[in-house]
């Protein structure tokens, strides 16, 4: 009986949330984001295929990258990138990890660094509020993200963690609106799932 009552009490809450996200355009935002990410991803995949087949073997390039740059320097570069607006696509580093002697360990380290980069971005966003010029710049530059984060909070962080959207930007704006760090830490954990899925896909392609 208690379980049935509990279920009945939860249903209206879920329905209200669904109506809220529908009314505020969250589902449309996700759909538009996926559409925006889809065609660039297709174009990039075609360009990579053509480049790999007719210009330069990417596997050789990744092997040279492994031999040229030290592991710590690549990991530091990746962490900085994942902290500052996701400047370099993490897929490049995941592909690099496949050419190392311990690919799974390196992917795990990359996932941890990406997660920590998002948390660091959160605190950078929070700290930026104390510097007037930076605060004003970011408020203009991140206007849409700030508006969306205020509306959708943790779900936007979850989307940033899973989808090909800049995770660092989601965390940065969360810090700027002083969104609870506890929720950022929890929703950000989905970043590990994204790395697991992408590693499986990339490892299937890179030899």
Short mmCIF file of C-alpha atoms in Angstrom, two decimals:
data_model
loop_
_atom_site.label_atom_id
_atom_site.label_comp_id
_atom_site.label_asym_id
_atom_site.label_seq_id
_atom_site.Cartn_x
_atom_site.Cartn_y
_atom_site.Cartn_z
CA UNK A 1 0.00 0.00 0.00
CA UNK A 2 2.80 2.42 0.93
CA UNK A 3 4.58 1.74 -2.35
CA UNK A 4 1.42 2.50 -4.32
CA UNK A 5 0.88 5.75 -2.42
CA UNK A 6 4.52 6.69 -2.93
CA UNK A 7 4.22 6.04 -6.65
CA UNK A 8 1.08 8.15 -6.88
CA UNK A 9 2.82 10.99 -5.06
CA UNK A 10 5.81 10.87 -7.40
CA UNK A 11 3.83 10.83 -10.62
CA UNK A 12 2.47 14.40 -10.30
CA UNK A 13 6.00 15.63 -9.53
CA UNK A 14 7.41 13.94 -12.65
CA UNK A 15 4.54 15.32 -14.70
CA UNK A 16 5.15 18.83 -13.39
CA UNK A 17 8.83 18.56 -14.26
CA UNK A 18 7.98 17.26 -17.73
CA UNK A 19 5.55 20.14 -18.27
CA UNK A 20 8.13 22.64 -17.01
CA UNK A 21 10.89 21.40 -19.32
CA UNK A 22 8.45 21.31 -22.20
CA UNK A 23 7.20 24.83 -21.49
CA UNK A 24 10.68 26.32 -21.06
CA UNK A 25 11.98 24.70 -24.26
CA UNK A 26 14.43 22.24 -22.70
CA UNK A 27 13.50 19.39 -25.05
CA UNK A 28 13.74 21.69 -28.05
CA UNK A 29 17.14 22.89 -26.83
CA UNK A 30 18.38 19.28 -26.65
CA UNK A 31 16.99 18.51 -30.11
CA UNK A 32 18.55 21.63 -31.63
CA UNK A 33 21.88 20.87 -29.93
CA UNK A 34 21.89 17.33 -31.31
CA UNK A 35 21.03 18.61 -34.80
CA UNK A 36 23.80 21.21 -34.62
CA UNK A 37 26.30 18.59 -33.48
CA UNK A 38 25.20 15.90 -35.96
CA UNK A 39 26.12 17.43 -39.31
CA UNK A 40 29.50 18.83 -38.20
CA UNK A 41 30.25 15.35 -36.80
CA UNK A 42 29.32 13.77 -40.15
CA UNK A 43 31.46 16.28 -42.07
CA UNK A 44 34.41 15.74 -39.73
CA UNK A 45 34.07 11.96 -40.02
CA UNK A 46 34.12 12.20 -43.85
CA UNK A 47 37.11 14.57 -43.81
CA UNK A 48 38.98 12.29 -41.42
CA UNK A 49 38.25 9.28 -43.64
CA UNK A 50 39.46 11.08 -46.79
CA UNK A 51 42.52 12.51 -45.00
CA UNK A 52 43.40 9.09 -43.60
CA UNK A 53 42.98 7.34 -46.97
CA UNK A 54 44.57 9.82 -49.38
CA UNK A 55 46.73 12.26 -47.41
CA UNK A 56 48.27 10.84 -44.25
CA UNK A 57 47.70 7.73 -42.16
CA UNK A 58 46.17 8.87 -38.88
CA UNK A 59 47.37 5.78 -37.03
CA UNK A 60 50.95 6.72 -37.93
CA UNK A 61 50.29 10.26 -36.74
CA UNK A 62 48.94 9.06 -33.41
CA UNK A 63 51.92 6.74 -33.02
CA UNK A 64 54.29 9.66 -33.73
CA UNK A 65 52.34 11.80 -31.24
CA UNK A 66 52.86 9.09 -28.61
CA UNK A 67 56.59 8.96 -29.34
CA UNK A 68 57.11 12.75 -29.61
CA UNK A 69 55.19 14.10 -26.63
CA UNK A 70 55.53 12.88 -23.08
CA UNK A 71 52.50 11.42 -21.33
CA UNK A 72 52.48 14.09 -18.57
CA UNK A 73 52.62 16.96 -21.11
CA UNK A 74 49.65 15.57 -23.06
CA UNK A 75 47.62 14.99 -19.90
CA UNK A 76 48.37 18.51 -18.63
CA UNK A 77 47.38 19.97 -22.02
CA UNK A 78 44.15 17.97 -21.92
CA UNK A 79 43.30 19.13 -18.39
CA UNK A 80 43.85 22.78 -19.33
CA UNK A 81 41.68 22.32 -22.42
CA UNK A 82 38.89 20.67 -20.42
CA UNK A 83 39.03 23.52 -17.90
CA UNK A 84 39.09 26.41 -20.38
CA UNK A 85 35.97 25.96 -22.51
CA UNK A 86 36.94 22.57 -24.00
CA UNK A 87 39.31 24.03 -26.58
CA UNK A 88 40.58 20.69 -27.96
CA UNK A 89 38.16 17.83 -28.77
CA UNK A 90 38.68 15.04 -26.19
CA UNK A 91 38.31 12.46 -28.98
CA UNK A 92 41.86 13.30 -30.12
CA UNK A 93 43.25 12.34 -26.73
CA UNK A 94 41.09 9.21 -26.54
CA UNK A 95 42.50 8.15 -29.92
CA UNK A 96 46.01 8.89 -28.62
CA UNK A 97 45.41 6.67 -25.59
CA UNK A 98 44.67 3.72 -27.91
CA UNK A 99 48.28 3.89 -29.19
CA UNK A 100 49.79 3.77 -25.71
CA UNK A 101 50.85 0.67 -23.81
CA UNK A 102 48.01 1.12 -21.27
CA UNK A 103 45.02 2.45 -23.27
CA UNK A 104 42.29 1.70 -20.71
CA UNK A 105 44.27 3.27 -17.88
CA UNK A 106 44.92 6.40 -19.94
CA UNK A 107 41.25 6.71 -20.93
CA UNK A 108 40.32 6.42 -17.25
CA UNK A 109 42.83 9.17 -16.41
CA UNK A 110 41.43 11.34 -19.22
CA UNK A 111 37.90 10.86 -17.87
CA UNK A 112 39.01 11.87 -14.37
CA UNK A 113 40.88 14.92 -15.70
CA UNK A 114 37.86 15.96 -17.78
CA UNK A 115 35.61 15.64 -14.73
CA UNK A 116 38.04 17.61 -12.56
CA UNK A 117 38.39 20.18 -15.35
CA UNK A 118 34.64 20.76 -15.20
CA UNK A 119 34.74 21.16 -11.40
CA UNK A 120 37.66 23.60 -11.76
CA UNK A 121 35.67 25.55 -14.38
CA UNK A 122 32.82 25.77 -11.86
CA UNK A 123 35.07 27.46 -9.31
CA UNK A 124 36.55 29.71 -12.02
CA UNK A 125 33.02 30.82 -12.85
CA UNK A 126 32.31 31.45 -9.18
CA UNK A 127 35.56 33.40 -8.72
CA UNK A 128 35.00 35.45 -11.89
CA UNK A 129 32.09 37.21 -10.18
CA UNK A 130 34.62 38.99 -7.94
CA UNK A 131 36.42 40.57 -10.92
CA UNK A 132 34.14 43.16 -12.48
CA UNK A 133 35.68 43.25 -15.98
CA UNK A 134 35.71 39.44 -16.32
CA UNK A 135 32.21 39.20 -14.86
CA UNK A 136 30.86 41.67 -17.43
CA UNK A 137 32.69 39.95 -20.29
CA UNK A 138 31.44 36.49 -19.36
CA UNK A 139 27.89 37.73 -18.77
CA UNK A 140 27.83 38.97 -22.37
CA UNK A 141 29.73 36.03 -23.85
CA UNK A 142 27.81 33.39 -21.91
CA UNK A 143 24.41 35.11 -21.89
CA UNK A 144 22.53 32.17 -23.42
CA UNK A 145 24.25 29.59 -21.24
CA UNK A 146 23.57 31.66 -18.11
CA UNK A 147 19.92 31.96 -19.02
CA UNK A 148 19.61 28.22 -19.71
CA UNK A 149 21.51 27.22 -16.57
CA UNK A 150 19.20 29.34 -14.43
CA UNK A 151 16.22 27.57 -15.99
CA UNK A 152 17.44 23.98 -16.11
CA UNK A 153 20.34 23.75 -13.67
CA UNK A 154 21.67 20.23 -13.20
CA UNK A 155 20.07 18.81 -16.34
CA UNK A 156 22.12 21.19 -18.46
CA UNK A 157 25.27 19.94 -16.73
CA UNK A 158 24.17 16.37 -17.40
CA UNK A 159 23.65 17.22 -21.07
CA UNK A 160 27.08 18.88 -21.20
CA UNK A 161 28.62 15.78 -19.63
CA UNK A 162 27.02 13.35 -22.08
CA UNK A 163 26.51 15.15 -25.39
CA UNK A 164 29.14 16.77 -27.64
CA UNK A 165 28.61 20.13 -25.95
CA UNK A 166 31.36 21.95 -23.99
CA UNK A 167 31.19 20.48 -20.49
CA UNK A 168 33.47 23.23 -19.16
CA UNK A 169 31.04 25.94 -20.33
CA UNK A 170 28.14 24.28 -18.54
CA UNK A 171 30.18 24.10 -15.33
CA UNK A 172 31.54 27.62 -15.72
CA UNK A 173 28.06 29.11 -16.02
CA UNK A 174 26.87 26.95 -13.11
CA UNK A 175 29.58 28.59 -11.01
CA UNK A 176 28.58 32.05 -12.19
CA UNK A 177 25.00 31.58 -10.97
CA UNK A 178 26.26 29.87 -7.79
CA UNK A 179 24.49 26.62 -8.60
CA UNK A 180 25.06 24.12 -5.73
CA UNK A 181 28.44 22.40 -6.14
CA UNK A 182 26.97 19.15 -4.78
CA UNK A 183 24.67 18.90 -7.81
CA UNK A 184 27.52 19.73 -10.21
CA UNK A 185 29.58 16.91 -8.70
CA UNK A 186 26.70 14.43 -9.02
CA UNK A 187 25.49 15.34 -12.53
CA UNK A 188 29.09 15.65 -13.74
CA UNK A 189 29.65 11.95 -13.05
CA UNK A 190 27.90 11.23 -16.35
CA UNK A 191 31.12 12.47 -17.95
CA UNK A 192 32.63 9.05 -17.21
CA UNK A 193 29.84 7.35 -19.19
CA UNK A 194 30.54 9.59 -22.17
CA UNK A 195 34.23 8.66 -22.13
CA UNK A 196 33.41 4.96 -21.89
CA UNK A 197 31.09 5.16 -24.92
CA UNK A 198 33.49 7.29 -26.98
CA UNK A 199 36.46 5.09 -26.09
CA UNK A 200 34.57 1.99 -27.22
CA UNK A 201 33.69 3.68 -30.54
CA UNK A 202 37.15 5.15 -31.19
CA UNK A 203 39.01 2.00 -30.16
CA UNK A 204 36.94 0.11 -32.74
CA UNK A 205 38.30 2.39 -35.48
CA UNK A 206 41.87 3.10 -34.41
CA UNK A 207 44.15 0.11 -34.91
#
